[in-house]
Tab-separated table of C-alpha atoms in Angstrom:
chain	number	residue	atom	x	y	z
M	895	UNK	CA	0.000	0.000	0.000
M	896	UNK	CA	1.525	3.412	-1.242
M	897	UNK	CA	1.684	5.684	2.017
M	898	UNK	CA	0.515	9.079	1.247
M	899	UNK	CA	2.315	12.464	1.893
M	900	UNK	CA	0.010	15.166	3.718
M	901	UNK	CA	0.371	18.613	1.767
M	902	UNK	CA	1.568	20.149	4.944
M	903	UNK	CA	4.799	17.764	5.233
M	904	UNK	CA	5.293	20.016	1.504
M	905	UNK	CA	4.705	23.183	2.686
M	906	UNK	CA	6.415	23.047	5.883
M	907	UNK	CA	9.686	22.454	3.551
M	908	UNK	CA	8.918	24.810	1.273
M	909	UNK	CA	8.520	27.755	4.158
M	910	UNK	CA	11.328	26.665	5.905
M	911	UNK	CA	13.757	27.302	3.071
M	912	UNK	CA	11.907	30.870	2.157
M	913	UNK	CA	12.412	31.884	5.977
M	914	UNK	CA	15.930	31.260	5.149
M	915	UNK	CA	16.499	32.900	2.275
M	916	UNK	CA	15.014	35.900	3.632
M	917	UNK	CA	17.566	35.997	6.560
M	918	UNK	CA	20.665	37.743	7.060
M	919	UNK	CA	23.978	35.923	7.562
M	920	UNK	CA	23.999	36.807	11.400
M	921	UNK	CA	20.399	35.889	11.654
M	922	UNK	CA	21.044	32.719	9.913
M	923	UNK	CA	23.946	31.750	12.159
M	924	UNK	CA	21.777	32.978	15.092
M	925	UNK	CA	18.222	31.534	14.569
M	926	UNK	CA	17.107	35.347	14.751
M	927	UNK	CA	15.071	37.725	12.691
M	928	UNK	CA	17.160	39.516	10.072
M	929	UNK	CA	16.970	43.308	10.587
M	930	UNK	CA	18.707	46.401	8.733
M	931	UNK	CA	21.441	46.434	11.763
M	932	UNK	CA	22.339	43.208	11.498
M	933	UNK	CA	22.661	43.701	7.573
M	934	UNK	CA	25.240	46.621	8.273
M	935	UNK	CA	27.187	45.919	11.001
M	936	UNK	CA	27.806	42.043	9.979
M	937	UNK	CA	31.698	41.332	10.862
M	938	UNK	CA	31.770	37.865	10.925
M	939	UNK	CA	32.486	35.760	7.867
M	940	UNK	CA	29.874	34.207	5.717
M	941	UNK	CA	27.406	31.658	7.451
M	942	UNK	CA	28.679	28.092	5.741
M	943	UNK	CA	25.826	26.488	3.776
M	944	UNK	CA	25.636	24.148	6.054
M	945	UNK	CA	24.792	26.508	8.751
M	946	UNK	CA	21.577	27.607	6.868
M	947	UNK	CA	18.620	25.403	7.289
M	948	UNK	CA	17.991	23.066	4.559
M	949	UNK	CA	14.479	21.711	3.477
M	950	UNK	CA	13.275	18.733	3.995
M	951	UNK	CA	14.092	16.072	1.600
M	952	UNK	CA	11.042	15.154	-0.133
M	953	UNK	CA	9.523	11.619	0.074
M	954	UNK	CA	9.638	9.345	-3.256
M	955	UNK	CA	6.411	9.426	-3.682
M	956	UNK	CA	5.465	12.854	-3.715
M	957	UNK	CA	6.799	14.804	-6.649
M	958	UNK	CA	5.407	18.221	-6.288
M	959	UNK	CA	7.265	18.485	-3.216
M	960	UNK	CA	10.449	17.161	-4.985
M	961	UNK	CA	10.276	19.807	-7.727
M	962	UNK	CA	9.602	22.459	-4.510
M	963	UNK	CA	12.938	21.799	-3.738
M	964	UNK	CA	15.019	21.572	-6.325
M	965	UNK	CA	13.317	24.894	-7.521
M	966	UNK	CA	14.288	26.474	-4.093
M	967	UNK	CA	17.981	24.793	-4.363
M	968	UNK	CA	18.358	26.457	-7.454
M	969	UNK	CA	17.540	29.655	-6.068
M	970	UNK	CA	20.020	29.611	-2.885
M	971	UNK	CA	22.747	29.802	-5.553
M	972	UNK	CA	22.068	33.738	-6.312
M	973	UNK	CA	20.902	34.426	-2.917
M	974	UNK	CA	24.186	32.608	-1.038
M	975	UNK	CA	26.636	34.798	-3.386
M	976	UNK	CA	24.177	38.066	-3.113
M	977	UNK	CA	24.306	37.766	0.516
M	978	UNK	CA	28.273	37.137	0.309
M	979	UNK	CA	28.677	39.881	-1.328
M	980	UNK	CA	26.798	42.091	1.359
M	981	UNK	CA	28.852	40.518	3.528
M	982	UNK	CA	31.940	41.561	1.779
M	983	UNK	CA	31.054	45.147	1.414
M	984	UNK	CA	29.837	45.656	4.739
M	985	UNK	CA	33.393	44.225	6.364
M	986	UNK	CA	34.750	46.687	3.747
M	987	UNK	CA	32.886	50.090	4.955
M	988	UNK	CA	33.623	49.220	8.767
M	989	UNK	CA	37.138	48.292	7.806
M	990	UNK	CA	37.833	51.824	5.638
M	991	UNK	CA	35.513	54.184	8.500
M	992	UNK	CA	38.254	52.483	11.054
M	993	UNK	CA	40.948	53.909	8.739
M	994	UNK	CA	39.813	56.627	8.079
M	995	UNK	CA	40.094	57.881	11.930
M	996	UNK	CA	42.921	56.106	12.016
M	997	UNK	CA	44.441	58.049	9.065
M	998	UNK	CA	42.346	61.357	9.510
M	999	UNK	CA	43.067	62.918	12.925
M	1000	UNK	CA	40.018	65.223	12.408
M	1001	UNK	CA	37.547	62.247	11.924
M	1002	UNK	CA	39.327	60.413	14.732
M	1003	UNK	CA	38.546	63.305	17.334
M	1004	UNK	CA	34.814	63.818	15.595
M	1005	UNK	CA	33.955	59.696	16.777
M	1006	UNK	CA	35.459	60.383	20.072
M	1007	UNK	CA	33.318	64.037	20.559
M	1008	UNK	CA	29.987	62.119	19.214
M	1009	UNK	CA	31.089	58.873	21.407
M	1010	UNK	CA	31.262	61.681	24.723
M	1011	UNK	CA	28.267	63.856	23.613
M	1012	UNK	CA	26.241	60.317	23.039
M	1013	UNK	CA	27.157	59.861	26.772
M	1014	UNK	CA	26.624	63.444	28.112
M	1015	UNK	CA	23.288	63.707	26.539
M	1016	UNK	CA	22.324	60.338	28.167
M	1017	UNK	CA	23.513	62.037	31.571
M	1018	UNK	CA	21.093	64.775	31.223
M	1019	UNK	CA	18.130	62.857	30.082
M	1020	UNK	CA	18.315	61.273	33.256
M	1021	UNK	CA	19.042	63.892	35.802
M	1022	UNK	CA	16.385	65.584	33.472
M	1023	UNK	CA	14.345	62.817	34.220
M	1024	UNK	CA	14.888	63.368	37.892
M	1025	UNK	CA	13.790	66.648	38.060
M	1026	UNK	CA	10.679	66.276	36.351
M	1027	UNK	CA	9.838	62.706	38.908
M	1028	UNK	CA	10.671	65.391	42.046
M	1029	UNK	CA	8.662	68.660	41.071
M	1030	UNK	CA	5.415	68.597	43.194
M	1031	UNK	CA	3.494	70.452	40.569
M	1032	UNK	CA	4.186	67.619	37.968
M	1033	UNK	CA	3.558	65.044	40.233
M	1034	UNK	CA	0.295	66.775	40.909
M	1035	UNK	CA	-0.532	66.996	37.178
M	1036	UNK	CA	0.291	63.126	36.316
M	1037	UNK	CA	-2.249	62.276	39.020
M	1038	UNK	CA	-4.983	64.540	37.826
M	1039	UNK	CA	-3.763	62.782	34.681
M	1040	UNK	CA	-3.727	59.489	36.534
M	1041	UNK	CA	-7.746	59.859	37.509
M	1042	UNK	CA	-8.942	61.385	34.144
M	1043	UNK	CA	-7.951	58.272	32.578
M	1044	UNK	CA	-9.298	56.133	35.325
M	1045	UNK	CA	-12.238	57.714	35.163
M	1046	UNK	CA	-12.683	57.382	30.900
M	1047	UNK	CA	-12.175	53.919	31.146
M	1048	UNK	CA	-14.887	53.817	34.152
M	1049	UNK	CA	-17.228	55.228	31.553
M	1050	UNK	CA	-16.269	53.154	29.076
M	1051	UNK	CA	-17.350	50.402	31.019
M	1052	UNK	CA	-20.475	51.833	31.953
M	1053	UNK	CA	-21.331	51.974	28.060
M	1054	UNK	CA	-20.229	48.845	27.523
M	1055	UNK	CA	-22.204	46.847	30.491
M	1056	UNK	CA	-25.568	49.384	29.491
M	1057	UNK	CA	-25.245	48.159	25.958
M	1058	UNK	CA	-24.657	44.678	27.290
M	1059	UNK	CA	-27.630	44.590	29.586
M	1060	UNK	CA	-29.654	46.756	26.742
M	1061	UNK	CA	-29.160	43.690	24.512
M	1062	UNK	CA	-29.582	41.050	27.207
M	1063	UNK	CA	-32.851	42.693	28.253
M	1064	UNK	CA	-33.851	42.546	24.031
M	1065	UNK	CA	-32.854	39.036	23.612
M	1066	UNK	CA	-35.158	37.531	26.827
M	1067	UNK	CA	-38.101	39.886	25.170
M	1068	UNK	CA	-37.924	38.025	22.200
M	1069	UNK	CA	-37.732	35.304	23.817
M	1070	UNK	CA	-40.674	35.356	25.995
M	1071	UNK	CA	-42.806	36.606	22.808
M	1072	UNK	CA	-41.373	33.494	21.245
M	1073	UNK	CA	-42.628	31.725	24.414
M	1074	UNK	CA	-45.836	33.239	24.855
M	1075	UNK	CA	-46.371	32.792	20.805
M	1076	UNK	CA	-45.641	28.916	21.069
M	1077	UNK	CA	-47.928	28.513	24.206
M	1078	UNK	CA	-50.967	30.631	22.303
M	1079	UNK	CA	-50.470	28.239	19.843
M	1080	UNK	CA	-50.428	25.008	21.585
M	1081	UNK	CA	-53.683	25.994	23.267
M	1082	UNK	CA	-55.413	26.725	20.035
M	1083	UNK	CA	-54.381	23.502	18.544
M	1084	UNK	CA	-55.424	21.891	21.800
M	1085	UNK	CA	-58.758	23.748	21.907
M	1086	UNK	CA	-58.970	22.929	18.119
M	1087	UNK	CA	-58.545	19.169	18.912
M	1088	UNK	CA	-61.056	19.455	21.451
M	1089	UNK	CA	-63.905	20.673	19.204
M	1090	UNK	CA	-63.098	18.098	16.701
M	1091	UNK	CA	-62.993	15.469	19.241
M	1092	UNK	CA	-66.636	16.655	20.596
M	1093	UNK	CA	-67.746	17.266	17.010
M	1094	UNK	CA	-66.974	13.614	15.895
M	1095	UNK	CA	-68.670	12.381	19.073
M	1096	UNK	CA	-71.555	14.432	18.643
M	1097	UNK	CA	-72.296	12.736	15.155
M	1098	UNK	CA	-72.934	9.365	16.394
M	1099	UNK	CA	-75.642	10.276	18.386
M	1100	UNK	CA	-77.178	12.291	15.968
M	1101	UNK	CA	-77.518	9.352	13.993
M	1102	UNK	CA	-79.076	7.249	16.874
């Protein structure tokens, strides 16, 4: 008995090998998402193929998924050297902005001034920071803040249970009409039953 192949056993293949085409090298290597910073500052050499996850080999008898990936092999060829040759030019920029401060003693003291600005600025955010958390006024203001939004969402859940108990309220209405409708009708059909019952009895003694 031929055993058959689900379509997902396929597909899982197939989107395995598209998630890692779509990776950077670092990401490969790393089993991470592939982001524009990763592109850039990648130092490292180029993930090995046999770092990067390969699909599943197909089972004999289920061609489609065979073609899949020999399609998808083919196309790793152009995306391995693409993604080599990122690699190569990134290594390349880092490499020449290192000599260039090294070279250039004006770019060389411009890193170091943004390097202690980066930090100075950080310093002042957070002494900033402190003096907004310790003013009495502010901390006034975030709690008025503080209770106007406490008190939106309060009325947003009054809407929301009013609307709830509006429709609650609707729904056992129609319910009860439904109720009352069904009931109404049973006692017709019952009284209806009755006067045919008392009809047909009457009809024998008519003819005595």
């Amino acid at each position: 008995m031929t055993k058959q192949t689900s379509p997902f056993h396929s597909i899982s293949a197939v989107l395995a090998l598209a998630a890692a085409m779509l990776a950077a090298p670092e990401a490969l290597a790393q089993d991470k998402p592939a982001t524009a910073e990763a592109v850039q500052g990648a130092k490292s050499p180029a993930v090995p193929a046999a770092v990067v996850q390969k699909p599943e080999a197909a089972p004999a008898d289920d061609p489609a998924a065979e073609a899949y990936r020999k399609r998808l092999m083919e196309l790793r060829v152009p995306r391995d050297k693409g993604m080599a040759e990122i690699q190569a030019v990134t290594e390349k920029i880092a490499a020449r902005k290192k000599a260039i401060q090294a070279e250039d003693e004006k770019a060389g003291k411009l890193a170091a001034e943004i390097e202690a600005l980066s930090k100075e600025l950080a310093d002042k955010e957070t002494a900033l920071t402190k003096i907004y958390d310790e003013d009495e006024g502010l901390k006034a203001l975030n709690q008025e803040l503080a209770a106007a939004h406490e008190s939106f969402r309060q009325s947003q859940r009054n809407v929301r249970d009013e609307i709830a108990r509006r429709r609650r309220e609707h729904t056992q209405m129609i319910e009860k009409r439904q109720q009352e409708a069904a009931e109404a009708k049973a006692k017709a059909e019952a009284a209806k039953a009755a006067e045919a019952k008392a009809a047909g009895g009457a009809k024998p003694e008519a003819a005595k």
